[in-house]
mmCIF file of C-alpha atoms and ligand atoms in Angstrom:
data_model
loop_
_atom_site.group_PDB
_atom_site.id
_atom_site.type_symbol
_atom_site.label_atom_id
_atom_site.label_comp_id
_atom_site.label_asym_id
_atom_site.label_seq_id
_atom_site.Cartn_x
_atom_site.Cartn_y
_atom_site.Cartn_z
ATOM 1 C CA MET A 1290 -3.312 15.808 -3.767
ATOM 2 C CA ARG A 1291 -0.371 14.510 -5.457
ATOM 3 C CA THR A 1292 -0.349 11.041 -6.907
ATOM 4 C CA LEU A 1293 1.302 8.207 -4.869
ATOM 5 C CA ILE A 1294 3.184 5.370 -6.427
ATOM 6 C CA ALA A 1295 3.965 2.857 -3.658
ATOM 7 C CA GLY A 1296 6.246 0.038 -4.263
ATOM 8 C CA ASN A 1297 5.560 -3.069 -2.249
ATOM 9 C CA TRP A 1298 8.822 -5.102 -2.437
ATOM 10 C CA LYS A 1299 7.378 -8.217 -0.242
ATOM 11 C CA MET A 1300 9.837 -10.693 0.267
ATOM 12 C CA ASN A 1301 12.112 -9.417 -2.001
ATOM 13 C CA PRO A 1302 14.948 -8.898 -3.422
ATOM 14 C CA PRO A 1303 16.417 -12.226 -2.053
ATOM 15 C CA GLY A 1304 19.601 -10.457 -0.609
ATOM 16 C CA LEU A 1305 20.505 -7.333 1.036
ATOM 17 C CA ALA A 1306 22.656 -6.490 -1.904
ATOM 18 C CA GLY A 1307 19.706 -6.596 -4.243
ATOM 19 C CA ALA A 1308 17.404 -4.101 -2.070
ATOM 20 C CA GLU A 1309 20.552 -1.814 -1.958
ATOM 21 C CA ALA A 1310 21.031 -1.958 -5.834
ATOM 22 C CA LEU A 1311 17.192 -1.221 -6.335
ATOM 23 C CA ALA A 1312 17.502 1.809 -4.076
ATOM 24 C CA ARG A 1313 20.460 3.301 -5.724
ATOM 25 C CA ALA A 1314 18.847 2.813 -9.214
ATOM 26 C CA LEU A 1315 15.708 4.892 -7.707
ATOM 27 C CA ARG A 1316 17.986 7.438 -5.976
ATOM 28 C CA LEU A 1317 19.254 8.395 -9.764
ATOM 29 C CA SER A 1318 15.613 9.119 -11.011
ATOM 30 C CA ALA A 1319 14.946 12.728 -11.928
ATOM 31 C CA ALA A 1320 12.737 15.166 -10.312
ATOM 32 C CA ARG A 1321 9.158 13.852 -10.308
ATOM 33 C CA ALA A 1322 5.541 15.220 -10.383
ATOM 34 C CA VAL A 1323 4.355 12.594 -8.076
ATOM 35 C CA ASP A 1324 5.063 11.164 -4.720
ATOM 36 C CA LEU A 1325 6.922 7.865 -4.157
ATOM 37 C CA LEU A 1326 6.970 5.584 -1.508
ATOM 38 C CA VAL A 1327 9.088 2.146 -1.290
ATOM 39 C CA CYS A 1328 8.380 -0.520 1.216
ATOM 40 C CA PRO A 1329 11.266 -2.906 1.565
ATOM 41 C CA PRO A 1330 11.291 -5.866 4.061
ATOM 42 C CA PHE A 1331 12.351 -5.009 7.620
ATOM 43 C CA THR A 1332 15.957 -6.180 7.023
ATOM 44 C CA ALA A 1333 16.595 -3.723 4.674
ATOM 45 C CA LEU A 1334 14.794 -0.823 5.943
ATOM 46 C CA ALA A 1335 17.861 0.723 7.472
ATOM 47 C CA SER A 1336 20.291 0.390 4.594
ATOM 48 C CA VAL A 1337 17.413 1.569 2.231
ATOM 49 C CA ALA A 1338 16.811 4.659 4.410
ATOM 50 C CA ALA A 1339 20.376 5.653 4.460
ATOM 51 C CA LEU A 1340 20.647 5.321 0.658
ATOM 52 C CA LEU A 1341 17.102 7.326 -0.077
ATOM 53 C CA ARG A 1342 17.953 10.207 2.670
ATOM 54 C CA GLY A 1343 17.758 13.340 0.988
ATOM 55 C CA THR A 1344 15.844 12.132 -2.411
ATOM 56 C CA GLY A 1345 12.471 12.720 -1.322
ATOM 57 C CA ILE A 1346 11.356 8.980 -1.471
ATOM 58 C CA ALA A 1347 9.642 7.859 1.407
ATOM 59 C CA LEU A 1348 10.273 4.722 3.220
ATOM 60 C CA GLY A 1349 7.493 2.302 4.268
ATOM 61 C CA ALA A 1350 7.432 -0.941 5.997
ATOM 62 C CA GLN A 1351 5.111 -4.052 5.271
ATOM 63 C CA ASP A 1352 3.533 -4.434 8.558
ATOM 64 C CA CYS A 1353 3.791 -3.463 12.407
ATOM 65 C CA ALA A 1354 2.936 -4.827 15.637
ATOM 66 C CA ALA A 1355 -0.816 -4.475 16.760
ATOM 67 C CA THR A 1356 0.278 -3.182 20.358
ATOM 68 C CA GLY A 1357 0.625 0.288 20.971
ATOM 69 C CA GLU A 1358 3.573 -0.147 23.046
ATOM 70 C CA ALA A 1359 6.968 1.091 21.806
ATOM 71 C CA GLY A 1360 8.712 -2.092 23.277
ATOM 72 C CA GLY A 1361 7.776 -4.979 25.423
ATOM 73 C CA ALA A 1362 7.559 -8.845 25.447
ATOM 74 C CA HIS A 1363 6.414 -9.437 22.038
ATOM 75 C CA THR A 1364 8.614 -11.923 20.590
ATOM 76 C CA GLY A 1365 9.126 -11.399 16.779
ATOM 77 C CA GLU A 1366 7.231 -8.495 16.601
ATOM 78 C CA ILE A 1367 8.328 -4.956 15.486
ATOM 79 C CA SER A 1368 6.714 -1.865 16.889
ATOM 80 C CA ALA A 1369 5.601 1.079 14.868
ATOM 81 C CA ALA A 1370 7.616 3.113 17.149
ATOM 82 C CA MET A 1371 10.569 1.174 15.901
ATOM 83 C CA LEU A 1372 10.137 1.496 12.540
ATOM 84 C CA ARG A 1373 9.814 5.384 12.804
ATOM 85 C CA ASP A 1374 13.052 5.550 14.535
ATOM 86 C CA LEU A 1375 14.489 3.861 11.136
ATOM 87 C CA GLY A 1376 13.083 6.754 9.161
ATOM 88 C CA VAL A 1377 10.259 4.709 8.296
ATOM 89 C CA SER A 1378 7.069 7.080 7.662
ATOM 90 C CA HIS A 1379 4.568 4.828 6.131
ATOM 91 C CA VAL A 1380 3.349 1.160 6.812
ATOM 92 C CA ILE A 1381 1.239 -1.197 4.573
ATOM 93 C CA LEU A 1382 -1.255 -2.990 6.892
ATOM 94 C CA GLY A 1383 -3.908 -5.551 5.845
ATOM 95 C CA HIS A 1384 -2.345 -6.645 2.635
ATOM 96 C CA SER A 1385 -4.253 -9.595 1.132
ATOM 97 C CA GLU A 1386 -1.325 -11.786 1.670
ATOM 98 C CA ARG A 1387 -1.249 -11.029 5.396
ATOM 99 C CA ARG A 1388 -4.920 -11.667 5.735
ATOM 100 C CA ALA A 1389 -4.817 -14.813 3.806
ATOM 101 C CA HIS A 1390 -1.563 -16.476 4.961
ATOM 102 C CA GLN A 1391 -1.158 -14.668 8.498
ATOM 103 C CA ALA A 1392 -4.953 -14.849 9.108
ATOM 104 C CA GLU A 1393 -5.235 -11.287 9.545
ATOM 105 C CA SER A 1394 -8.721 -9.876 10.562
ATOM 106 C CA ASP A 1395 -10.040 -6.581 10.236
ATOM 107 C CA ALA A 1396 -9.981 -6.017 13.981
ATOM 108 C CA THR A 1397 -6.317 -6.822 13.881
ATOM 109 C CA VAL A 1398 -5.726 -4.368 10.910
ATOM 110 C CA ARG A 1399 -7.606 -1.594 12.801
ATOM 111 C CA ALA A 1400 -5.350 -2.205 16.111
ATOM 112 C CA LYS A 1401 -2.409 -1.923 13.849
ATOM 113 C CA ALA A 1402 -3.746 1.153 12.149
ATOM 114 C CA VAL A 1403 -3.980 2.570 15.609
ATOM 115 C CA ALA A 1404 -0.728 1.571 16.706
ATOM 116 C CA ALA A 1405 0.940 3.220 13.412
ATOM 117 C CA ALA A 1406 -0.841 6.390 13.631
ATOM 118 C CA ALA A 1407 0.124 6.750 17.678
ATOM 119 C CA ALA A 1408 3.623 6.405 16.785
ATOM 120 C CA GLY A 1409 3.325 8.923 13.879
ATOM 121 C CA LEU A 1410 3.314 6.521 10.955
ATOM 122 C CA ILE A 1411 0.939 6.958 8.061
ATOM 123 C CA PRO A 1412 -1.018 3.659 7.928
ATOM 124 C CA LEU A 1413 -1.588 2.335 4.344
ATOM 125 C CA VAL A 1414 -4.572 -0.014 4.636
ATOM 126 C CA CYS A 1415 -5.281 -2.529 2.056
ATOM 127 C CA VAL A 1416 -8.803 -3.941 0.985
ATOM 128 C CA GLY A 1417 -10.223 -5.872 -2.049
ATOM 129 C CA GLU A 1418 -12.196 -8.909 -2.742
ATOM 130 C CA THR A 1419 -11.474 -12.379 -3.970
ATOM 131 C CA GLU A 1420 -12.276 -13.612 -7.208
ATOM 132 C CA ALA A 1421 -15.266 -15.646 -5.860
ATOM 133 C CA GLU A 1422 -16.704 -12.488 -4.348
ATOM 134 C CA ARG A 1423 -16.636 -10.598 -7.302
ATOM 135 C CA ARG A 1424 -18.284 -13.421 -9.181
ATOM 136 C CA ALA A 1425 -20.904 -13.658 -6.437
ATOM 137 C CA GLY A 1426 -21.781 -9.839 -7.313
ATOM 138 C CA ARG A 1427 -20.316 -8.999 -3.639
ATOM 139 C CA ALA A 1428 -17.291 -7.141 -4.503
ATOM 140 C CA GLN A 1429 -18.497 -3.794 -3.424
ATOM 141 C CA ALA A 1430 -20.092 -5.286 -0.164
ATOM 142 C CA VAL A 1431 -16.784 -7.021 0.897
ATOM 143 C CA VAL A 1432 -14.755 -3.855 0.567
ATOM 144 C CA ALA A 1433 -17.359 -1.866 2.404
ATOM 145 C CA GLY A 1434 -17.244 -4.565 5.229
ATOM 146 C CA GLN A 1435 -13.188 -4.497 5.245
ATOM 147 C CA LEU A 1436 -13.167 -0.433 5.451
ATOM 148 C CA ALA A 1437 -15.860 -0.358 8.028
ATOM 149 C CA GLY A 1438 -13.646 -3.029 10.031
ATOM 150 C CA SER A 1439 -10.141 -2.095 9.585
ATOM 151 C CA LEU A 1440 -10.243 1.766 9.573
ATOM 152 C CA PRO A 1441 -10.385 3.246 13.159
ATOM 153 C CA ASP A 1442 -12.519 6.147 13.920
ATOM 154 C CA GLY A 1443 -10.552 9.191 12.960
ATOM 155 C CA PHE A 1444 -8.585 7.285 10.617
ATOM 156 C CA SER A 1445 -5.882 9.340 8.611
ATOM 157 C CA GLY A 1446 -4.082 7.702 6.233
ATOM 158 C CA ILE A 1447 -4.118 5.926 2.711
ATOM 159 C CA ILE A 1448 -6.316 3.091 1.258
ATOM 160 C CA ALA A 1449 -5.284 0.708 -1.363
ATOM 161 C CA TYR A 1450 -8.034 -1.156 -3.310
ATOM 162 C CA GLU A 1451 -6.181 -4.405 -4.301
ATOM 163 C CA PRO A 1452 -8.652 -6.968 -6.044
ATOM 164 C CA VAL A 1453 -6.911 -10.275 -4.440
ATOM 165 C CA TRP A 1454 -7.361 -11.944 -7.907
ATOM 166 C CA ALA A 1455 -5.401 -9.070 -9.707
ATOM 167 C CA ILE A 1456 -2.168 -9.124 -7.401
ATOM 168 C CA GLY A 1457 0.770 -10.794 -9.181
ATOM 169 C CA THR A 1458 -1.672 -12.405 -11.933
ATOM 170 C CA GLY A 1459 -1.177 -10.120 -14.773
ATOM 171 C CA LEU A 1460 -5.192 -9.788 -14.720
ATOM 172 C CA THR A 1461 -6.732 -6.415 -13.803
ATOM 173 C CA PRO A 1462 -10.364 -5.262 -13.655
ATOM 174 C CA SER A 1463 -11.653 -3.339 -16.486
ATOM 175 C CA ALA A 1464 -11.413 0.572 -16.259
ATOM 176 C CA GLY A 1465 -15.174 0.536 -15.594
ATOM 177 C CA GLU A 1466 -14.965 -1.672 -12.528
ATOM 178 C CA ILE A 1467 -11.937 0.131 -11.198
ATOM 179 C CA ALA A 1468 -13.764 3.367 -11.363
ATOM 180 C CA ALA A 1469 -16.847 1.773 -10.070
ATOM 181 C CA MET A 1470 -15.154 0.539 -6.960
ATOM 182 C CA HIS A 1471 -13.211 3.727 -6.347
ATOM 183 C CA ALA A 1472 -16.458 5.841 -6.523
ATOM 184 C CA ALA A 1473 -18.110 3.499 -3.983
ATOM 185 C CA ILE A 1474 -14.774 3.851 -1.610
ATOM 186 C CA ALA A 1475 -15.071 7.564 -1.761
ATOM 187 C CA ALA A 1476 -18.610 7.729 -1.160
ATOM 188 C CA ASP A 1477 -18.415 5.260 1.784
ATOM 189 C CA LEU A 1478 -15.275 7.336 3.207
ATOM 190 C CA ALA A 1479 -17.244 10.704 2.703
ATOM 191 C CA THR A 1480 -20.189 9.113 4.800
ATOM 192 C CA ARG A 1481 -17.706 7.994 7.468
ATOM 193 C CA PHE A 1482 -15.213 10.626 7.584
ATOM 194 C CA PRO A 1483 -16.830 13.665 6.244
ATOM 195 C CA ALA A 1484 -14.581 16.337 7.142
ATOM 196 C CA ARG A 1485 -11.367 14.647 5.769
ATOM 197 C CA ALA A 1486 -12.327 12.273 3.128
ATOM 198 C CA ALA A 1487 -11.243 14.399 0.461
ATOM 199 C CA ALA A 1488 -7.581 14.128 1.933
ATOM 200 C CA LEU A 1489 -7.528 10.071 2.358
ATOM 201 C CA PRO A 1490 -5.828 8.979 -0.957
ATOM 202 C CA VAL A 1491 -6.996 5.706 -2.254
ATOM 203 C CA LEU A 1492 -4.606 3.725 -4.489
ATOM 204 C CA TYR A 1493 -5.373 0.991 -6.882
ATOM 205 C CA GLY A 1494 -3.246 -1.954 -6.803
ATOM 206 C CA GLY A 1495 -3.310 -5.286 -8.702
ATOM 207 C CA SER A 1496 -0.767 -6.072 -11.737
ATOM 208 C CA VAL A 1497 -0.170 -2.135 -12.392
ATOM 209 C CA LYS A 1498 2.526 -2.149 -15.014
ATOM 210 C CA PRO A 1499 4.224 0.394 -17.398
ATOM 211 C CA GLY A 1500 1.793 -0.409 -19.903
ATOM 212 C CA ASN A 1501 -1.469 -0.053 -17.794
ATOM 213 C CA ALA A 1502 -0.506 2.817 -15.343
ATOM 214 C CA ALA A 1503 -1.781 5.575 -17.500
ATOM 215 C CA GLU A 1504 -4.984 4.355 -18.119
ATOM 216 C CA VAL A 1505 -5.578 3.401 -14.174
ATOM 217 C CA LEU A 1506 -4.095 6.519 -12.904
ATOM 218 C CA ALA A 1507 -6.185 8.630 -15.190
ATOM 219 C CA LEU A 1508 -9.706 7.056 -13.550
ATOM 220 C CA ALA A 1509 -11.416 9.441 -11.318
ATOM 221 C CA HIS A 1510 -10.801 8.728 -7.607
ATOM 222 C CA VAL A 1511 -7.537 6.922 -8.137
ATOM 223 C CA GLY A 1512 -4.951 8.682 -6.116
ATOM 224 C CA GLY A 1513 -1.965 6.651 -7.354
ATOM 225 C CA ALA A 1514 -1.123 2.991 -7.422
ATOM 226 C CA LEU A 1515 0.449 0.307 -4.819
ATOM 227 C CA VAL A 1516 2.847 -1.700 -7.175
ATOM 228 C CA GLY A 1517 4.142 -5.184 -6.333
ATOM 229 C CA GLY A 1518 6.131 -7.172 -9.241
ATOM 230 C CA ALA A 1519 6.838 -3.972 -11.268
ATOM 231 C CA SER A 1520 8.313 -2.131 -8.369
ATOM 232 C CA LEU A 1521 11.238 -4.556 -8.280
ATOM 233 C CA VAL A 1522 12.574 -3.234 -11.414
ATOM 234 C CA ALA A 1523 13.393 0.373 -11.088
ATOM 235 C CA GLU A 1524 12.771 1.312 -14.505
ATOM 236 C CA ASP A 1525 9.328 -0.096 -14.757
ATOM 237 C CA PHE A 1526 8.419 1.651 -11.460
ATOM 238 C CA LEU A 1527 9.705 4.778 -12.666
ATOM 239 C CA ALA A 1528 7.703 4.559 -15.785
ATOM 240 C CA ILE A 1529 4.739 3.902 -13.829
ATOM 241 C CA ALA A 1530 5.371 7.108 -11.886
ATOM 242 C CA ALA A 1531 5.976 9.066 -15.367
ATOM 243 C CA ALA A 1532 2.629 7.510 -16.663
ATOM 244 C CA ALA A 1533 0.815 9.675 -13.942
ATOM 245 C CA ARG A 1534 -0.542 12.833 -15.608
HETATM 246 C C1 PEP B 601 0.643 -6.024 -4.199
HETATM 247 O O1 PEP B 601 0.976 -7.078 -3.721
HETATM 248 O O2 PEP B 601 0.385 -5.095 -3.496
HETATM 249 C C2 PEP B 601 0.767 -5.820 -5.723
HETATM 250 C C3 PEP B 601 -0.256 -4.962 -6.271
HETATM 251 O O3 PEP B 601 1.200 -6.836 -6.533
HETATM 252 P P1 PEP B 601 1.315 -6.899 -8.050
HETATM 253 O O4 PEP B 601 1.563 -5.380 -8.494
HETATM 254 O O5 PEP B 601 2.570 -7.817 -8.476
HETATM 255 O O6 PEP B 601 0.037 -7.300 -8.491
#
């Protein structure tokens, strides 16, 4: 399995021109030994799709509707089929910011994963514990619960382990903590999806930067990284990609 470095641009850059400039800078990058995925905001998807066409850099969205309908009376929603039509191949689901700010439950994330897969998109499902949960010694139990609730039967896609307290804070778990969680997730997936667990990449996300990427990406069961802040600077994002061995 090739390492995947995914960029979550969140609600950035603030203007379309910034998103286009970032896509242009990525387009200039040399051939890579890893797979790259960028997930701009909805409003920049069409422009970034056009700019990245033919580069091998995959395009993802940051959410999709939970309904399996391609269209319908769902004000403000964007269906997975609409995203696919734009050239999107992946969709981030259940990011901790959506779980916290939009009150997305595991059941909602699961329904979105089903809708995404039905439309031919690859779901990238995020899980991760809060600081209080880790302090209470419940990190692995919380993540196991999120996996059980968010991944539909027959899941085929990507998982991102993102401790909530590491996102955008500059804090990261120790290498041992990341390795222990990824080993636990791998064991969990092997139990639930015995036939395909080895083909389900598990990314680490949370303050991955050029300076710590090599150590994180070298850990067992870490299939790549989901990168927030550092994905907004093309040279940092590409440096993280270059750090993968
Ligand atoms: C994220 O939001 O998915 C993320 C990992 O952010 P950051 O890299 O900024 O911590």
